[in-house]
Structures are given as C-alpha cells and as structure tokens.
C-alpha cells in the first residue's frame, strides 16, 4: 500500500478506484466526485488524492494542494452553471464540525440559496 493512502479509508478507496464514484474532475493532486446523498442541486466533493484526515491536519507545505483544490472548485462551479448566482465551499472538521468521512474534502454546493450560519 502506498504511503499516501490509509487502509479502510472510504475516500482513499474511491481515489484508488476500488469503490465506484461519479467523477467530475481528476488530476495528479485532486479528485472531485458527486456526493452520493446530495443536499443541494449541485453537491460535489473536492478532495486531495493523498490522505489528509481533515483541514486540521494541513501543514504549511500544503499550499499548492489547497490552491489546486480551490481553483478546481471554481472551475467546476463555472462548468456546473452555479458560479453566477453564487455557491458554498465548506469543509467540516471533527465530530462537532459534522465530519463523517475522515479524509479531507470540500463540499461544493450550489443551485439554491443557503442560510448563514449553517445549522
Ligand atoms: P462530511 O460529513 O462533511 O464528512 O461529508 C461526507 C460526505 O460524503 C457526505 O456528504 C456523504 O453524503 C458523502 N459520501 C459518503 N459516502 C460517499 C460515497 N461513496 N460517494 C460519494 N459521496 C459519499
């Protein structure tokens, strides 16, 4: 097993192609897939290929990765037709943050208005 993946991590298995997903974007650093239980008309997960448990585990060396993630999210938002009216990019951290999969991912959500603060 490569050093950049973790055994029994759902999203590592999706990155490896062991579990099917609906891919929206894939490059050397990032994978974007449609959320299996969408909470908005457009609900896409943008994640690093490499296993990072959450945003709390990022380091100063992850600047290129984060740049790629946010540029990818913006490109997908444009291609999905949600950029003009606006959208949300959010990541959950830990139990109280609402994180259910311990592999860093950013929810790209659009196609409806969102409230603030979230529940
Ligand atoms: P979070 O709760 O912030 O960790 O987000 C995890 C997200 O992963 C949820 O929105 C789930 O619906 C989504 N999810 C779980 N399993 C899958 C899967 N197999 N394919 C795509 N999305 C998934």
Short mmCIF file of N, CA and C and ligand atoms in Angstrom, two decimals:
data_model
loop_
_atom_site.label_atom_id
_atom_site.label_comp_id
_atom_site.label_asym_id
_atom_site.label_seq_id
_atom_site.Cartn_x
_atom_site.Cartn_y
_atom_site.Cartn_z
N UNK A 1 0.84 -1.20 0.00
CA UNK A 1 0.00 0.00 0.00
C UNK A 1 0.88 1.26 0.00
N UNK A 2 0.52 2.22 -0.83
CA UNK A 2 1.32 3.45 -0.91
C UNK A 2 1.22 4.23 0.39
N UNK A 3 2.24 5.06 0.66
CA UNK A 3 2.26 5.82 1.90
C UNK A 3 1.16 6.87 1.96
N UNK A 4 0.66 7.25 0.78
CA UNK A 4 -0.28 8.38 0.77
C UNK A 4 -1.73 7.94 0.89
N UNK A 5 -1.98 6.70 1.24
CA UNK A 5 -3.35 6.27 1.48
C UNK A 5 -3.43 5.52 2.80
N UNK A 6 -4.65 5.43 3.30
CA UNK A 6 -4.87 4.83 4.61
C UNK A 6 -5.85 3.67 4.44
N UNK A 7 -5.53 2.55 5.05
CA UNK A 7 -6.39 1.38 4.97
C UNK A 7 -7.78 1.70 5.51
N UNK A 8 -8.78 1.19 4.84
CA UNK A 8 -10.17 1.32 5.27
C UNK A 8 -10.69 2.75 5.21
N UNK A 9 -9.96 3.64 4.53
CA UNK A 9 -10.50 4.99 4.32
C UNK A 9 -11.38 4.97 3.07
N UNK A 10 -12.64 5.34 3.23
CA UNK A 10 -13.59 5.31 2.11
C UNK A 10 -13.09 6.12 0.93
N UNK A 11 -12.64 7.34 1.18
CA UNK A 11 -12.27 8.19 0.05
C UNK A 11 -10.93 7.76 -0.56
N UNK A 12 -10.02 7.18 0.23
CA UNK A 12 -8.81 6.59 -0.36
C UNK A 12 -9.20 5.47 -1.31
N UNK A 13 -10.20 4.72 -0.95
CA UNK A 13 -10.66 3.62 -1.82
C UNK A 13 -11.33 4.16 -3.07
N UNK A 14 -12.04 5.26 -2.95
CA UNK A 14 -12.64 5.89 -4.13
C UNK A 14 -11.54 6.44 -5.04
N UNK A 15 -10.54 7.10 -4.45
CA UNK A 15 -9.41 7.62 -5.24
C UNK A 15 -8.73 6.48 -5.99
N UNK A 16 -8.60 5.34 -5.35
CA UNK A 16 -7.93 4.19 -5.96
C UNK A 16 -8.80 3.47 -6.98
N UNK A 17 -10.08 3.85 -7.05
CA UNK A 17 -10.99 3.22 -8.00
C UNK A 17 -11.57 1.91 -7.50
N UNK A 18 -11.37 1.64 -6.21
CA UNK A 18 -11.89 0.37 -5.64
C UNK A 18 -13.37 0.46 -5.32
N UNK A 19 -13.85 1.67 -5.15
CA UNK A 19 -15.28 1.91 -4.92
C UNK A 19 -15.73 2.89 -5.99
N UNK A 20 -16.85 2.59 -6.66
CA UNK A 20 -17.28 3.45 -7.77
C UNK A 20 -17.72 4.83 -7.30
N UNK A 21 -17.52 5.80 -8.17
CA UNK A 21 -17.98 7.16 -7.88
C UNK A 21 -18.28 7.83 -9.21
N UNK A 22 -18.98 8.94 -9.12
CA UNK A 22 -19.23 9.74 -10.33
C UNK A 22 -18.22 10.87 -10.34
N UNK A 23 -17.18 10.71 -11.13
CA UNK A 23 -16.09 11.69 -11.16
C UNK A 23 -16.48 12.91 -11.97
N UNK A 24 -16.11 14.06 -11.44
CA UNK A 24 -16.33 15.33 -12.13
C UNK A 24 -15.01 15.90 -12.62
N UNK A 25 -13.95 15.61 -11.88
CA UNK A 25 -12.61 16.13 -12.22
C UNK A 25 -11.58 15.22 -11.57
N UNK A 26 -10.47 15.04 -12.28
CA UNK A 26 -9.37 14.25 -11.72
C UNK A 26 -8.07 14.79 -12.28
N UNK A 27 -7.09 15.03 -11.40
CA UNK A 27 -5.74 15.36 -11.86
C UNK A 27 -4.74 14.73 -10.91
N UNK A 28 -3.49 15.17 -11.00
CA UNK A 28 -2.46 14.50 -10.20
C UNK A 28 -2.60 14.73 -8.71
N UNK A 29 -3.28 15.79 -8.31
CA UNK A 29 -3.42 16.12 -6.88
C UNK A 29 -4.82 15.94 -6.34
N UNK A 30 -5.82 16.11 -7.20
CA UNK A 30 -7.19 16.32 -6.73
C UNK A 30 -8.18 15.40 -7.45
N UNK A 31 -9.19 14.97 -6.71
CA UNK A 31 -10.32 14.25 -7.30
C UNK A 31 -11.60 14.97 -6.86
N UNK A 32 -12.54 15.12 -7.78
CA UNK A 32 -13.85 15.68 -7.45
C UNK A 32 -14.91 14.69 -7.90
N UNK A 33 -15.85 14.40 -6.99
CA UNK A 33 -16.91 13.43 -7.28
C UNK A 33 -18.25 14.00 -6.84
N UNK A 34 -19.32 13.48 -7.39
CA UNK A 34 -20.65 13.89 -6.93
C UNK A 34 -20.94 13.22 -5.60
N UNK A 35 -21.51 14.00 -4.67
CA UNK A 35 -21.88 13.44 -3.37
C UNK A 35 -22.98 12.41 -3.57
N UNK A 36 -22.88 11.31 -2.85
CA UNK A 36 -23.84 10.21 -3.01
C UNK A 36 -25.21 10.57 -2.43
N UNK A 37 -25.25 11.53 -1.54
CA UNK A 37 -26.52 11.95 -0.91
C UNK A 37 -26.60 13.47 -0.98
N UNK A 38 -26.83 14.01 -2.17
CA UNK A 38 -26.72 15.47 -2.35
C UNK A 38 -27.72 16.25 -1.50
N UNK A 39 -27.22 17.35 -0.92
CA UNK A 39 -28.03 18.25 -0.09
C UNK A 39 -28.36 19.54 -0.83
N UNK A 40 -28.02 19.58 -2.10
CA UNK A 40 -28.28 20.75 -2.94
C UNK A 40 -28.32 20.25 -4.38
N UNK A 41 -28.93 21.01 -5.29
CA UNK A 41 -28.98 20.56 -6.68
C UNK A 41 -27.60 20.23 -7.26
N UNK A 42 -26.60 21.00 -6.90
CA UNK A 42 -25.21 20.64 -7.20
C UNK A 42 -24.49 20.40 -5.88
N UNK A 43 -23.95 19.21 -5.70
CA UNK A 43 -23.23 18.88 -4.47
C UNK A 43 -22.07 17.96 -4.86
N UNK A 44 -20.90 18.55 -4.87
CA UNK A 44 -19.69 17.87 -5.33
C UNK A 44 -18.66 17.91 -4.21
N UNK A 45 -17.90 16.84 -4.08
CA UNK A 45 -16.83 16.76 -3.08
C UNK A 45 -15.49 16.89 -3.79
N UNK A 46 -14.70 17.86 -3.37
CA UNK A 46 -13.36 18.07 -3.93
C UNK A 46 -12.35 17.66 -2.87
N UNK A 47 -11.50 16.71 -3.20
CA UNK A 47 -10.61 16.12 -2.19
C UNK A 47 -9.20 15.92 -2.74
N UNK A 48 -8.21 15.90 -1.84
CA UNK A 48 -6.86 15.52 -2.29
C UNK A 48 -6.81 14.02 -2.56
N UNK A 49 -6.01 13.62 -3.53
CA UNK A 49 -5.81 12.19 -3.75
C UNK A 49 -5.10 11.58 -2.54
N UNK A 50 -4.16 12.33 -2.01
CA UNK A 50 -3.39 11.88 -0.86
C UNK A 50 -4.25 11.93 0.40
N UNK A 51 -4.05 11.01 1.30
CA UNK A 51 -4.84 11.03 2.52
C UNK A 51 -4.39 12.14 3.46
N UNK A 52 -5.32 13.04 3.73
CA UNK A 52 -5.17 14.05 4.79
C UNK A 52 -6.45 13.91 5.59
N UNK A 53 -6.35 13.73 6.90
CA UNK A 53 -7.54 13.37 7.67
C UNK A 53 -8.57 14.50 7.70
N UNK A 54 -8.11 15.72 7.82
CA UNK A 54 -9.04 16.85 7.86
C UNK A 54 -8.24 18.13 7.66
N UNK A 55 -8.94 19.26 7.61
CA UNK A 55 -8.26 20.54 7.47
C UNK A 55 -7.33 20.81 8.64
N UNK A 56 -7.61 20.17 9.77
CA UNK A 56 -6.76 20.35 10.94
C UNK A 56 -5.39 19.70 10.77
N UNK A 57 -5.25 18.86 9.76
CA UNK A 57 -4.00 18.15 9.54
C UNK A 57 -3.17 18.75 8.42
N UNK A 58 -3.64 19.84 7.84
CA UNK A 58 -2.86 20.51 6.79
C UNK A 58 -1.63 21.17 7.40
N UNK A 59 -0.58 21.29 6.59
CA UNK A 59 0.64 21.95 7.05
C UNK A 59 1.00 23.07 6.07
N UNK A 60 2.01 23.83 6.42
CA UNK A 60 2.43 24.95 5.56
C UNK A 60 2.84 24.47 4.18
N UNK A 61 3.23 23.22 4.07
CA UNK A 61 3.65 22.67 2.78
C UNK A 61 2.49 22.30 1.86
N UNK A 62 1.28 22.46 2.32
CA UNK A 62 0.11 22.07 1.53
C UNK A 62 -0.49 23.21 0.73
N UNK A 63 0.27 24.30 0.58
CA UNK A 63 -0.26 25.45 -0.15
C UNK A 63 -0.64 25.14 -1.59
N UNK A 64 0.22 24.40 -2.30
CA UNK A 64 -0.09 24.06 -3.70
C UNK A 64 -1.35 23.21 -3.78
N UNK A 65 -1.46 22.27 -2.86
CA UNK A 65 -2.65 21.41 -2.85
C UNK A 65 -3.91 22.22 -2.62
N UNK A 66 -3.88 23.12 -1.65
CA UNK A 66 -5.07 23.93 -1.37
C UNK A 66 -5.40 24.86 -2.52
N UNK A 67 -4.35 25.40 -3.15
CA UNK A 67 -4.61 26.24 -4.32
C UNK A 67 -5.31 25.45 -5.41
N UNK A 68 -4.83 24.25 -5.65
CA UNK A 68 -5.44 23.41 -6.69
C UNK A 68 -6.88 23.08 -6.32
N UNK A 69 -7.13 22.79 -5.07
CA UNK A 69 -8.50 22.45 -4.64
C UNK A 69 -9.44 23.62 -4.91
N UNK A 70 -9.04 24.84 -4.55
CA UNK A 70 -9.96 25.98 -4.70
C UNK A 70 -10.10 26.41 -6.15
N UNK A 71 -9.02 26.32 -6.92
CA UNK A 71 -9.13 26.62 -8.36
C UNK A 71 -10.04 25.58 -9.02
N UNK A 72 -9.88 24.33 -8.65
CA UNK A 72 -10.73 23.27 -9.20
C UNK A 72 -12.19 23.51 -8.84
N UNK A 73 -12.45 23.87 -7.59
CA UNK A 73 -13.83 24.14 -7.18
C UNK A 73 -14.44 25.27 -8.00
N UNK A 74 -13.66 26.31 -8.23
CA UNK A 74 -14.17 27.45 -9.01
C UNK A 74 -14.43 27.05 -10.46
N UNK A 75 -13.55 26.25 -11.02
CA UNK A 75 -13.75 25.78 -12.40
C UNK A 75 -14.99 24.90 -12.50
N UNK A 76 -15.16 24.02 -11.54
CA UNK A 76 -16.34 23.14 -11.56
C UNK A 76 -17.61 23.99 -11.39
N UNK A 77 -17.56 24.97 -10.50
CA UNK A 77 -18.73 25.83 -10.30
C UNK A 77 -19.14 26.49 -11.61
N UNK A 78 -18.16 26.95 -12.35
CA UNK A 78 -18.47 27.56 -13.66
C UNK A 78 -19.06 26.53 -14.61
N UNK A 79 -18.46 25.36 -14.67
CA UNK A 79 -18.93 24.36 -15.63
C UNK A 79 -20.30 23.80 -15.23
N UNK A 80 -20.62 23.84 -13.93
CA UNK A 80 -21.92 23.35 -13.46
C UNK A 80 -23.00 24.42 -13.56
N UNK A 81 -22.60 25.64 -13.91
CA UNK A 81 -23.56 26.71 -14.07
C UNK A 81 -24.05 27.34 -12.78
N UNK A 82 -23.27 27.20 -11.70
CA UNK A 82 -23.69 27.76 -10.41
C UNK A 82 -22.86 28.97 -10.01
N UNK A 83 -21.88 29.34 -10.82
CA UNK A 83 -20.94 30.40 -10.42
C UNK A 83 -21.62 31.76 -10.38
N UNK A 84 -22.50 32.00 -11.32
CA UNK A 84 -23.05 33.35 -11.44
C UNK A 84 -23.88 33.74 -10.23
N UNK A 85 -24.71 32.84 -9.73
CA UNK A 85 -25.58 33.18 -8.61
C UNK A 85 -24.90 32.96 -7.25
N UNK A 86 -23.80 32.23 -7.28
CA UNK A 86 -23.07 32.00 -6.03
C UNK A 86 -23.27 30.59 -5.50
N UNK A 87 -22.35 30.22 -4.65
CA UNK A 87 -22.34 28.84 -4.15
C UNK A 87 -21.57 28.81 -2.85
N UNK A 88 -21.46 27.64 -2.26
CA UNK A 88 -20.74 27.50 -1.00
C UNK A 88 -19.66 26.44 -1.14
N UNK A 89 -18.49 26.72 -0.55
CA UNK A 89 -17.42 25.73 -0.43
C UNK A 89 -17.12 25.62 1.06
N UNK A 90 -17.28 24.41 1.61
CA UNK A 90 -17.14 24.26 3.05
C UNK A 90 -16.49 22.91 3.37
N UNK A 91 -15.71 22.91 4.45
CA UNK A 91 -15.17 21.63 4.93
C UNK A 91 -15.50 21.49 6.41
N UNK A 92 -15.89 20.31 6.79
CA UNK A 92 -16.24 20.01 8.16
C UNK A 92 -15.05 19.36 8.86
N UNK A 93 -14.84 19.71 10.12
CA UNK A 93 -13.70 19.17 10.88
C UNK A 93 -14.21 18.57 12.18
N UNK A 94 -13.98 17.27 12.33
CA UNK A 94 -14.28 16.62 13.59
C UNK A 94 -15.76 16.42 13.85
N UNK A 95 -16.04 15.84 14.98
CA UNK A 95 -17.41 15.43 15.33
C UNK A 95 -18.36 16.62 15.39
N UNK A 96 -18.00 17.63 16.13
CA UNK A 96 -18.89 18.78 16.25
C UNK A 96 -18.94 19.60 14.96
N UNK A 97 -17.93 19.49 14.16
CA UNK A 97 -17.95 20.16 12.86
C UNK A 97 -18.81 19.44 11.83
N UNK A 98 -19.22 18.20 12.16
CA UNK A 98 -20.08 17.46 11.26
C UNK A 98 -19.35 16.58 10.27
N UNK A 99 -18.06 16.30 10.54
CA UNK A 99 -17.28 15.47 9.60
C UNK A 99 -17.62 14.00 9.82
N UNK A 100 -18.01 13.33 8.73
CA UNK A 100 -18.35 11.90 8.83
C UNK A 100 -17.36 11.01 8.09
N UNK A 101 -16.56 11.58 7.19
CA UNK A 101 -15.53 10.82 6.49
C UNK A 101 -14.19 11.49 6.77
N UNK A 102 -13.28 10.73 7.38
CA UNK A 102 -12.01 11.31 7.83
C UNK A 102 -10.95 11.31 6.73
N UNK A 103 -11.30 11.93 5.61
CA UNK A 103 -10.38 12.21 4.50
C UNK A 103 -10.79 13.58 4.01
N UNK A 104 -9.89 14.53 4.10
CA UNK A 104 -10.20 15.93 3.79
C UNK A 104 -11.01 16.05 2.49
N UNK A 105 -12.10 16.80 2.56
CA UNK A 105 -12.91 17.06 1.36
C UNK A 105 -13.64 18.37 1.56
N UNK A 106 -13.84 19.05 0.45
CA UNK A 106 -14.56 20.30 0.46
C UNK A 106 -15.88 20.09 -0.28
N UNK A 107 -16.97 20.45 0.38
CA UNK A 107 -18.28 20.38 -0.24
C UNK A 107 -18.45 21.61 -1.13
N UNK A 108 -18.66 21.39 -2.42
CA UNK A 108 -19.02 22.46 -3.35
C UNK A 108 -20.51 22.32 -3.60
N UNK A 109 -21.26 23.30 -3.11
CA UNK A 109 -22.72 23.19 -3.14
C UNK A 109 -23.32 24.43 -3.79
N UNK A 110 -24.30 24.20 -4.65
CA UNK A 110 -24.96 25.32 -5.31
C UNK A 110 -26.27 24.90 -5.92
N UNK A 111 -26.90 25.86 -6.56
CA UNK A 111 -28.19 25.59 -7.19
C UNK A 111 -29.37 25.98 -6.32
N UNK A 112 -29.09 26.46 -5.13
CA UNK A 112 -30.12 27.02 -4.24
C UNK A 112 -29.44 27.98 -3.28
N UNK A 113 -30.24 28.78 -2.58
CA UNK A 113 -29.68 29.71 -1.59
C UNK A 113 -29.42 28.96 -0.28
N UNK A 114 -28.37 29.38 0.42
CA UNK A 114 -28.02 28.77 1.71
C UNK A 114 -28.17 29.79 2.82
N UNK A 115 -28.44 29.29 4.00
CA UNK A 115 -28.57 30.18 5.16
C UNK A 115 -27.22 30.30 5.87
N UNK A 116 -27.12 31.38 6.64
CA UNK A 116 -25.93 31.57 7.48
C UNK A 116 -26.35 32.08 8.83
N UNK A 117 -25.85 31.52 9.92
CA UNK A 117 -24.90 30.41 9.96
C UNK A 117 -25.59 29.09 9.67
N UNK A 118 -24.82 28.10 9.22
CA UNK A 118 -25.41 26.78 8.98
C UNK A 118 -25.85 26.15 10.30
N UNK A 119 -26.74 25.23 10.24
CA UNK A 119 -27.28 24.61 11.47
C UNK A 119 -26.28 23.71 12.14
P1 LIG B 1 -18.72 15.05 5.83
O1 LIG B 1 -19.94 14.59 6.63
O2 LIG B 1 -18.51 16.53 5.84
O3 LIG B 1 -17.50 14.26 6.23
O4 LIG B 1 -19.04 14.69 4.32
C1 LIG B 1 -19.01 13.38 3.84
C2 LIG B 1 -19.83 13.35 2.60
O5 LIG B 1 -19.51 12.17 1.88
C3 LIG B 1 -21.35 13.31 2.85
O6 LIG B 1 -21.96 14.42 2.23
C4 LIG B 1 -21.77 11.98 2.23
O7 LIG B 1 -23.04 12.04 1.60
C5 LIG B 1 -20.67 11.74 1.23
N1 LIG B 1 -20.43 10.35 0.87
C6 LIG B 1 -20.38 9.27 1.69
N2 LIG B 1 -20.12 8.15 1.01
C7 LIG B 1 -19.97 8.52 -0.29
C8 LIG B 1 -19.69 7.82 -1.50
N3 LIG B 1 -19.49 6.51 -1.52
N4 LIG B 1 -19.64 8.53 -2.66
C9 LIG B 1 -19.86 9.87 -2.65
N5 LIG B 1 -20.11 10.59 -1.54
C10 LIG B 1 -20.18 9.93 -0.38
#
